[in-house]
XYZ file of C-alpha atoms in Angstrom:
470
model
C 0.000 0.000 0.000
C 1.363 3.401 -0.983
C 0.298 6.436 0.974
C 1.230 10.085 1.319
C 3.595 10.940 4.135
C 2.468 13.812 6.306
C 4.277 17.097 5.938
C 3.627 20.773 6.479
C 1.887 21.293 3.136
C -1.372 23.149 3.657
C -4.607 21.151 3.321
C -8.156 22.369 2.781
C -8.711 22.025 6.549
C -7.596 25.494 7.662
C -7.333 25.040 11.412
C -6.448 28.658 12.115
C -9.404 29.922 10.081
C -11.768 27.515 11.808
C -10.618 28.568 15.271
C -10.851 32.275 14.382
C -14.364 31.896 12.972
C -15.544 30.008 16.051
C -14.073 32.667 18.323
C -15.488 35.573 16.319
C -18.985 34.053 16.218
C -19.447 33.831 19.985
C -22.613 35.328 21.471
C -24.521 35.557 18.163
C -27.432 37.948 17.752
C -30.934 36.570 17.312
C -31.422 38.346 13.979
C -28.261 36.827 12.533
C -29.276 33.325 13.626
C -32.707 33.748 12.050
C -31.136 35.042 8.832
C -28.899 31.969 8.589
C -31.757 29.551 9.273
C -33.851 31.248 6.576
C -30.994 30.845 4.098
C -30.978 27.117 4.850
C -34.765 26.860 4.551
C -34.358 28.249 1.046
C -32.265 25.105 0.412
C -28.880 26.836 0.307
C -25.764 25.295 1.802
C -24.260 27.335 4.627
C -20.676 28.627 4.678
C -18.182 28.220 7.509
C -18.935 31.565 9.137
C -22.651 30.779 9.173
C -22.108 27.352 10.711
C -19.857 28.922 13.352
C -22.714 31.240 14.345
C -25.113 28.313 14.805
C -22.508 26.294 16.699
C -22.167 29.140 19.202
C -25.879 29.358 19.974
C -26.312 28.598 23.668
C -29.508 30.443 24.588
C -32.493 28.117 24.787
C -34.577 30.314 22.462
C -31.927 30.239 19.726
C -31.321 26.502 20.008
C -35.066 25.951 19.771
C -35.084 27.926 16.510
C -32.304 25.660 15.185
C -34.313 22.546 16.054
C -37.475 23.948 14.477
C -35.572 24.992 11.347
C -33.948 21.580 10.947
C -37.271 19.820 11.406
C -38.934 22.045 8.792
C -36.080 21.649 6.311
C -36.012 17.878 6.664
C -39.722 17.649 5.968
C -39.435 20.059 3.031
C -36.694 18.092 1.254
C -37.005 14.503 2.456
C -40.591 14.279 3.611
C -41.124 11.486 6.121
C -38.962 8.921 4.310
C -36.272 7.019 6.213
C -33.891 4.913 4.115
C -32.946 1.576 5.687
C -29.780 -0.492 5.292
C -27.691 -3.040 7.178
C -23.937 -3.298 7.793
C -22.178 -6.510 6.780
C -18.747 -6.859 8.368
C -16.503 -8.837 6.031
C -13.405 -9.019 8.218
C -11.794 -7.477 11.291
C -8.124 -8.045 10.595
C -6.345 -4.685 10.818
C -2.788 -3.365 10.694
C -3.642 0.040 12.183
C -3.418 0.829 15.866
C -6.219 3.362 16.330
C -6.580 3.906 20.071
C -10.400 4.113 20.001
C -11.087 1.004 17.875
C -11.646 -2.580 18.963
C -10.104 -3.802 15.690
C -6.671 -2.218 16.407
C -3.696 -4.521 15.885
C -2.578 -4.324 19.520
C -5.934 -5.578 20.830
C -5.208 -9.213 21.653
C -8.618 -9.907 23.208
C -10.661 -9.556 20.029
C -11.348 -12.687 17.984
C -10.093 -12.163 14.419
C -12.155 -13.468 11.553
C -12.539 -12.920 7.808
C -15.385 -14.245 5.703
C -14.801 -16.572 2.784
C -16.898 -15.959 -0.326
C -19.139 -18.845 0.718
C -19.643 -17.195 4.100
C -20.347 -13.868 2.390
C -23.068 -15.685 0.441
C -24.507 -17.160 3.643
C -24.516 -13.810 5.421
C -26.122 -12.096 2.442
C -28.783 -14.793 2.182
C -29.708 -14.266 5.831
C -30.005 -10.531 5.270
C -32.068 -10.936 2.109
C -34.362 -13.385 3.888
C -35.055 -10.778 6.564
C -36.063 -8.238 3.903
C -32.966 -6.132 3.314
C -32.203 -4.576 -0.101
C -29.310 -2.245 0.790
C -26.031 -3.168 2.510
C -22.811 -1.486 3.478
C -19.824 -3.833 3.505
C -17.250 -3.033 6.191
C -13.605 -4.124 6.185
C -10.642 -3.687 8.484
C -7.505 -2.231 6.933
C -5.294 -5.183 6.058
C -3.400 -6.323 2.938
C -5.791 -9.249 2.453
C -8.687 -6.795 2.016
C -7.295 -5.295 -1.171
C -9.300 -3.894 -4.090
C -9.571 -7.309 -5.772
C -10.915 -8.891 -2.582
C -13.398 -6.053 -2.083
C -14.566 -6.399 -5.692
C -14.987 -10.169 -5.303
C -17.078 -9.791 -2.150
C -19.282 -7.164 -3.800
C -19.884 -9.446 -6.792
C -20.745 -12.288 -4.413
C -23.303 -10.153 -2.576
C -24.950 -9.052 -5.822
C -25.124 -12.675 -7.031
C -27.332 -13.833 -4.159
C -30.992 -14.429 -4.932
C -33.253 -15.879 -2.255
C -37.004 -16.179 -2.562
C -38.150 -12.961 -4.228
C -35.327 -10.911 -2.752
C -31.841 -9.693 -3.559
C -29.463 -6.909 -2.600
C -29.825 -3.942 -4.948
C -27.227 -1.532 -3.598
C -23.860 -2.286 -1.992
C -22.029 0.566 -0.313
C -18.482 0.261 0.988
C -16.697 1.337 4.167
C -13.075 0.377 3.709
C -9.519 1.660 3.652
C -8.472 4.449 1.263
C -7.394 3.213 -2.170
C -5.271 4.366 -5.070
C -7.100 5.730 -8.128
C -6.527 2.472 -10.000
C -7.863 0.392 -7.130
C -10.897 2.635 -6.773
C -11.572 1.965 -10.472
C -11.575 -1.799 -9.832
C -14.135 -1.360 -7.082
C -16.274 1.013 -9.146
C -16.410 -1.489 -11.998
C -18.383 -4.008 -9.914
C -21.216 -1.532 -9.396
C -20.845 -0.224 -5.871
C -22.971 2.603 -4.543
C -21.350 4.979 -2.048
C -17.739 4.630 -0.871
C -17.224 5.839 2.702
C -13.984 6.969 4.294
C -14.297 8.737 7.649
C -11.524 11.114 8.665
C -12.395 10.332 12.323
C -10.917 13.674 13.474
C -10.013 16.667 11.323
C -7.677 18.039 14.004
C -4.152 17.095 12.932
C -2.517 16.969 16.368
C -5.291 14.779 17.751
C -5.253 12.638 14.606
C -1.547 11.954 15.059
C -2.044 11.071 18.725
C -4.856 8.550 18.253
C -3.365 6.951 15.099
C 0.163 6.053 16.255
C 0.951 3.435 13.588
C -0.252 1.801 10.409
C -1.294 3.320 7.052
C -4.083 5.225 8.794
C -1.469 7.288 10.632
C -1.127 9.397 7.467
C -3.591 12.267 7.865
C -3.164 13.448 4.275
C -3.512 10.014 2.649
C -6.857 9.617 4.363
C -8.002 13.223 3.911
C -7.555 13.111 0.134
C -8.732 9.514 -0.324
C -12.138 10.429 -1.699
C -10.567 12.885 -4.132
C -8.971 9.798 -5.640
C -12.376 8.075 -5.642
C -13.831 10.974 -7.628
C -10.928 10.741 -10.082
C -11.730 7.049 -10.483
C -15.318 7.872 -11.394
C -16.987 7.176 -8.047
C -19.227 10.206 -7.616
C -21.138 8.997 -4.547
C -18.886 9.330 -1.505
C -19.531 9.478 2.214
C -17.573 11.368 4.861
C -17.727 11.325 8.645
C -16.143 12.284 11.938
C -15.986 10.255 15.145
C -17.309 12.562 17.820
C -15.527 12.365 21.156
C -11.937 12.535 19.960
C -11.725 16.331 19.775
C -13.902 19.429 20.200
C -17.253 18.810 18.490
C -17.478 22.327 17.067
C -14.135 21.958 15.298
C -15.161 18.589 13.847
C -18.401 20.103 12.521
C -16.408 22.819 10.781
C -14.122 20.106 9.407
C -17.064 18.222 7.904
C -18.358 21.390 6.253
C -14.857 22.264 5.010
C -14.659 18.812 3.421
C -18.048 19.341 1.779
C -17.010 22.725 0.377
C -13.762 21.206 -0.920
C -15.710 18.603 -2.921
C -18.075 21.222 -4.298
C -15.234 23.488 -5.392
C -13.151 20.704 -6.919
C -15.761 18.279 -8.280
C -18.933 20.380 -8.411
C -20.787 18.043 -6.041
C -20.755 17.489 -2.301
C -20.663 14.198 -0.388
C -23.653 11.894 -0.839
C -23.766 11.212 2.903
C -22.298 12.464 6.163
C -21.989 10.245 9.237
C -21.466 11.515 12.789
C -20.956 8.534 15.116
C -20.059 8.989 18.770
C -17.398 6.828 20.367
C -19.018 3.730 21.844
C -17.576 1.140 24.254
C -15.412 -1.545 22.620
C -13.776 -4.667 24.019
C -10.464 -3.875 25.775
C -10.437 -0.277 24.516
C -10.084 2.162 27.466
C -10.502 5.398 25.472
C -13.930 4.204 24.316
C -15.086 4.030 27.938
C -14.001 7.616 28.669
C -13.824 9.658 25.449
C -11.557 12.707 25.796
C -14.259 15.037 24.434
C -17.550 13.435 25.449
C -20.582 14.642 23.460
C -23.724 14.503 25.615
C -27.186 13.769 24.212
C -28.306 17.409 24.117
C -25.184 18.488 22.241
C -25.543 15.525 19.900
C -29.104 16.539 19.067
C -27.902 20.088 18.447
C -25.051 19.055 16.132
C -27.361 16.896 14.015
C -29.814 19.776 13.614
C -27.000 22.148 12.618
C -25.647 19.633 10.096
C -29.096 19.354 8.535
C -29.267 23.131 8.141
C -25.692 23.383 6.855
C -25.998 20.770 4.082
C -29.662 20.602 2.994
C -29.227 17.987 0.232
C -26.734 15.683 1.919
C -27.974 12.423 3.431
C -27.352 12.162 7.184
C -26.725 8.674 8.566
C -27.459 7.694 12.168
C -26.355 4.182 13.055
C -27.445 1.644 15.634
C -24.522 2.708 17.808
C -27.131 4.998 19.341
C -30.012 3.988 21.584
C -33.591 3.607 20.399
C -34.603 6.764 22.260
C -31.895 8.932 20.669
C -32.565 7.527 17.209
C -36.280 8.230 17.463
C -35.664 11.810 18.516
C -32.990 12.620 15.954
C -35.013 11.384 12.984
C -37.143 14.499 13.427
C -34.182 16.845 13.058
C -32.496 15.732 9.894
C -31.506 12.074 9.833
C -32.433 10.501 6.495
C -30.807 7.043 6.762
C -30.567 4.475 9.565
C -29.440 0.872 9.798
C -31.840 -1.723 11.158
C -31.635 -5.344 12.259
C -27.877 -4.836 12.523
C -25.258 -7.247 13.788
C -21.627 -6.145 13.623
C -20.064 -9.453 14.572
C -18.166 -10.982 11.642
C -20.288 -13.888 10.390
C -23.033 -13.366 12.964
C -26.111 -12.979 10.719
C -26.091 -16.570 9.504
C -24.792 -18.231 12.660
C -26.642 -16.382 15.459
C -23.262 -16.130 17.186
C -23.808 -15.489 20.908
C -20.276 -14.140 21.314
C -20.380 -11.762 18.346
C -19.255 -8.914 20.600
C -15.793 -10.529 20.700
C -15.526 -9.928 16.945
C -17.096 -6.476 16.992
C -15.640 -3.018 16.525
C -17.895 -1.560 19.250
C -21.162 -2.279 21.105
C -24.514 -1.526 19.463
C -27.110 0.571 21.270
C -30.162 -0.437 19.185
C -30.448 -4.180 18.591
C -34.051 -4.426 17.354
C -34.965 -6.610 14.392
C -35.691 -5.082 10.993
C -39.374 -5.957 11.418
C -39.508 -4.180 14.784
C -37.862 -1.078 13.351
C -40.209 -0.930 10.359
C -43.284 -1.386 12.540
C -42.224 1.387 14.888
C -41.472 3.706 11.963
C -44.787 3.097 10.239
C -46.693 3.313 13.509
C -45.277 6.859 13.760
C -46.153 7.660 10.117
C -42.613 7.475 8.762
C -42.125 5.904 5.332
C -39.372 3.250 5.486
C -37.561 2.961 2.161
C -35.266 0.471 0.460
C -35.270 2.590 -2.710
C -32.294 2.301 -5.080
C -33.866 3.946 -8.127
C -31.678 7.063 -8.339
C -28.474 5.063 -8.121
C -29.532 2.505 -10.726
C -30.830 5.131 -13.170
C -27.627 7.146 -12.964
C -29.025 9.907 -10.765
C -25.798 10.176 -8.747
C -23.119 12.776 -8.114
C -23.586 15.984 -10.090
C -26.550 14.469 -11.931
C -28.201 13.793 -8.566
C -27.959 17.495 -7.707
C -29.701 18.386 -10.961
C -32.673 16.401 -9.724
C -32.368 17.188 -6.025
C -32.271 20.973 -6.096
C -35.621 21.472 -7.881
C -37.210 18.871 -5.589
C -37.530 16.094 -8.160
C -35.963 13.520 -5.833
C -38.840 13.825 -3.394
C -41.180 13.297 -6.339
C -39.388 10.096 -7.396
C -38.288 8.813 -4.013
C -41.654 8.789 -2.293
C -43.285 6.530 -4.928
C -40.187 4.312 -5.007
C -40.199 4.086 -1.218
C -43.862 3.070 -1.283
C -43.082 0.288 -3.779
C -40.203 -1.103 -1.709
C -42.263 -0.959 1.469
C -45.046 -2.863 -0.305
C -42.519 -5.550 -1.258
C -41.478 -5.824 2.389
C -45.087 -5.978 3.576
C -45.957 -8.778 1.148
C -42.770 -10.846 1.413
C -41.362 -10.476 4.930
C -43.499 -8.534 7.420
C -45.158 -9.989 10.473
C -48.943 -9.597 10.437
C -48.828 -6.649 12.827
C -46.109 -4.909 10.827
C -47.867 -5.637 7.542
C -51.022 -3.910 8.757
C -49.009 -0.870 9.809
C -47.157 -0.791 6.463
C -50.365 -1.003 4.436
C -51.871 1.871 6.401
C -48.873 4.103 5.620
C -48.818 3.005 1.980
C -52.471 3.965 1.588
C -51.848 7.339 3.216
C -48.812 8.084 1.028
C -50.633 7.204 -2.194
C -53.553 9.415 -1.191
C -51.195 12.355 -0.580
C -49.588 12.230 -4.046
C -50.843 15.266 -5.951
C -49.620 14.253 -9.415
C -52.512 12.133 -10.679
C -50.449 10.460 -13.413
C -47.801 9.467 -10.860
C -50.494 8.295 -8.466
C -52.071 6.085 -11.127
C -48.683 4.688 -12.178
C -47.805 3.898 -8.560
C -51.155 2.188 -7.979
C -50.473 0.063 -11.046
C -47.047 -0.875 -9.663
C -48.583 -1.808 -6.318
C -51.028 -4.121 -8.089
C -48.131 -5.697 -10.002
C -46.249 -6.259 -6.750
C -49.309 -7.971 -5.256
C -49.308 -10.393 -8.184
C -45.628 -11.273 -7.774
C -43.567 -8.718 -9.728
C -40.633 -7.086 -7.958
C -38.142 -4.262 -8.327
C -40.418 -1.665 -9.944
C -39.231 1.931 -9.743
C -39.434 5.336 -11.361
């Protein structure tokens, strides 16, 4: 593996500028906060100075305005859809020594395991049989998980057919690649490629990544630039909250977004914002150096929603049921469900999966339980993959997203995928809840031609057809 050595060359993360903006924006005036929120509600991305103002809001009245603005914006752009996926951990071998991660090479208590292609098939079959259509494959950073191996596992996942189901979108969370290796992975039809910077603060980054390829801040920071050059125009970024000051990390995420827009004319497809969770034999995970409490976490999600109106926000099952339910109101557009992060645990019901896991999950409900709770609360669970498969990605996605066309397409597609779940996999109680929401969503569609076309698709699904989308 070749990677850039760190040096003093300036990056697009301007630490001095970030710190100055945060300092200057202290004690913001009500009128300025309202002006910034209104800019966001007009579906415009915020700049760094504007985010700094929102980050410095401490008065209850101003924070309430942020929450209300985020809730309004989410409904305006995304409606009540929540996209569902599941993580599939392929292997936990790792040559890095990240202090916060259970996979780190120095952790001798974790059980190491890598799936064979046959095991990948078994895991995928279990996920398909529970109703999943979208996966993210997760890999440790190790020479055996090279681009060819990643490509082979993706092809294996896509090859699985079980009953009336299959996986329609495979996203990737794996080590940074060279441009040529990114091309290999793109060629097998992946969706989004995620690389999280973990912390954008260079001194902290160096401290918590003492050895391994991941110790190179620059190699990781510019990894998704290489993905863009390879033709992958759906990328996901993220920061691990708890390693450094949360306000700085928020400014880092927005700086990364602006960098993509300026260089590639499109921002990240998704942003993730996990908090450090306890991991086996990992002391820093028990006492994070910059703990983010629940109130602050809620605030940062709302500010992210306002800052990047068209970017998907992912909240994982690291968080508790209560936190997940609350944050879906303020901007989250994707969650995982029915998750198991033990390597090989979906098909084996491994009771000691935690010994193979990167961290401990907070929400361990089944997919059926999650869908029933969502529909009971009038959310529209979605397994939609239409935009990706019709080429509405990257810059082309923005052409559809900005005028609001995605909401027009995605709601009908979400209804179709939910109908598939209701017919093929749902418990009787969940099916009844799904059908109620489906009826309500169809009734609310104002475009009569679209409504008629969707009704026709629903009838086709009832008679056995699958994978119908606009």
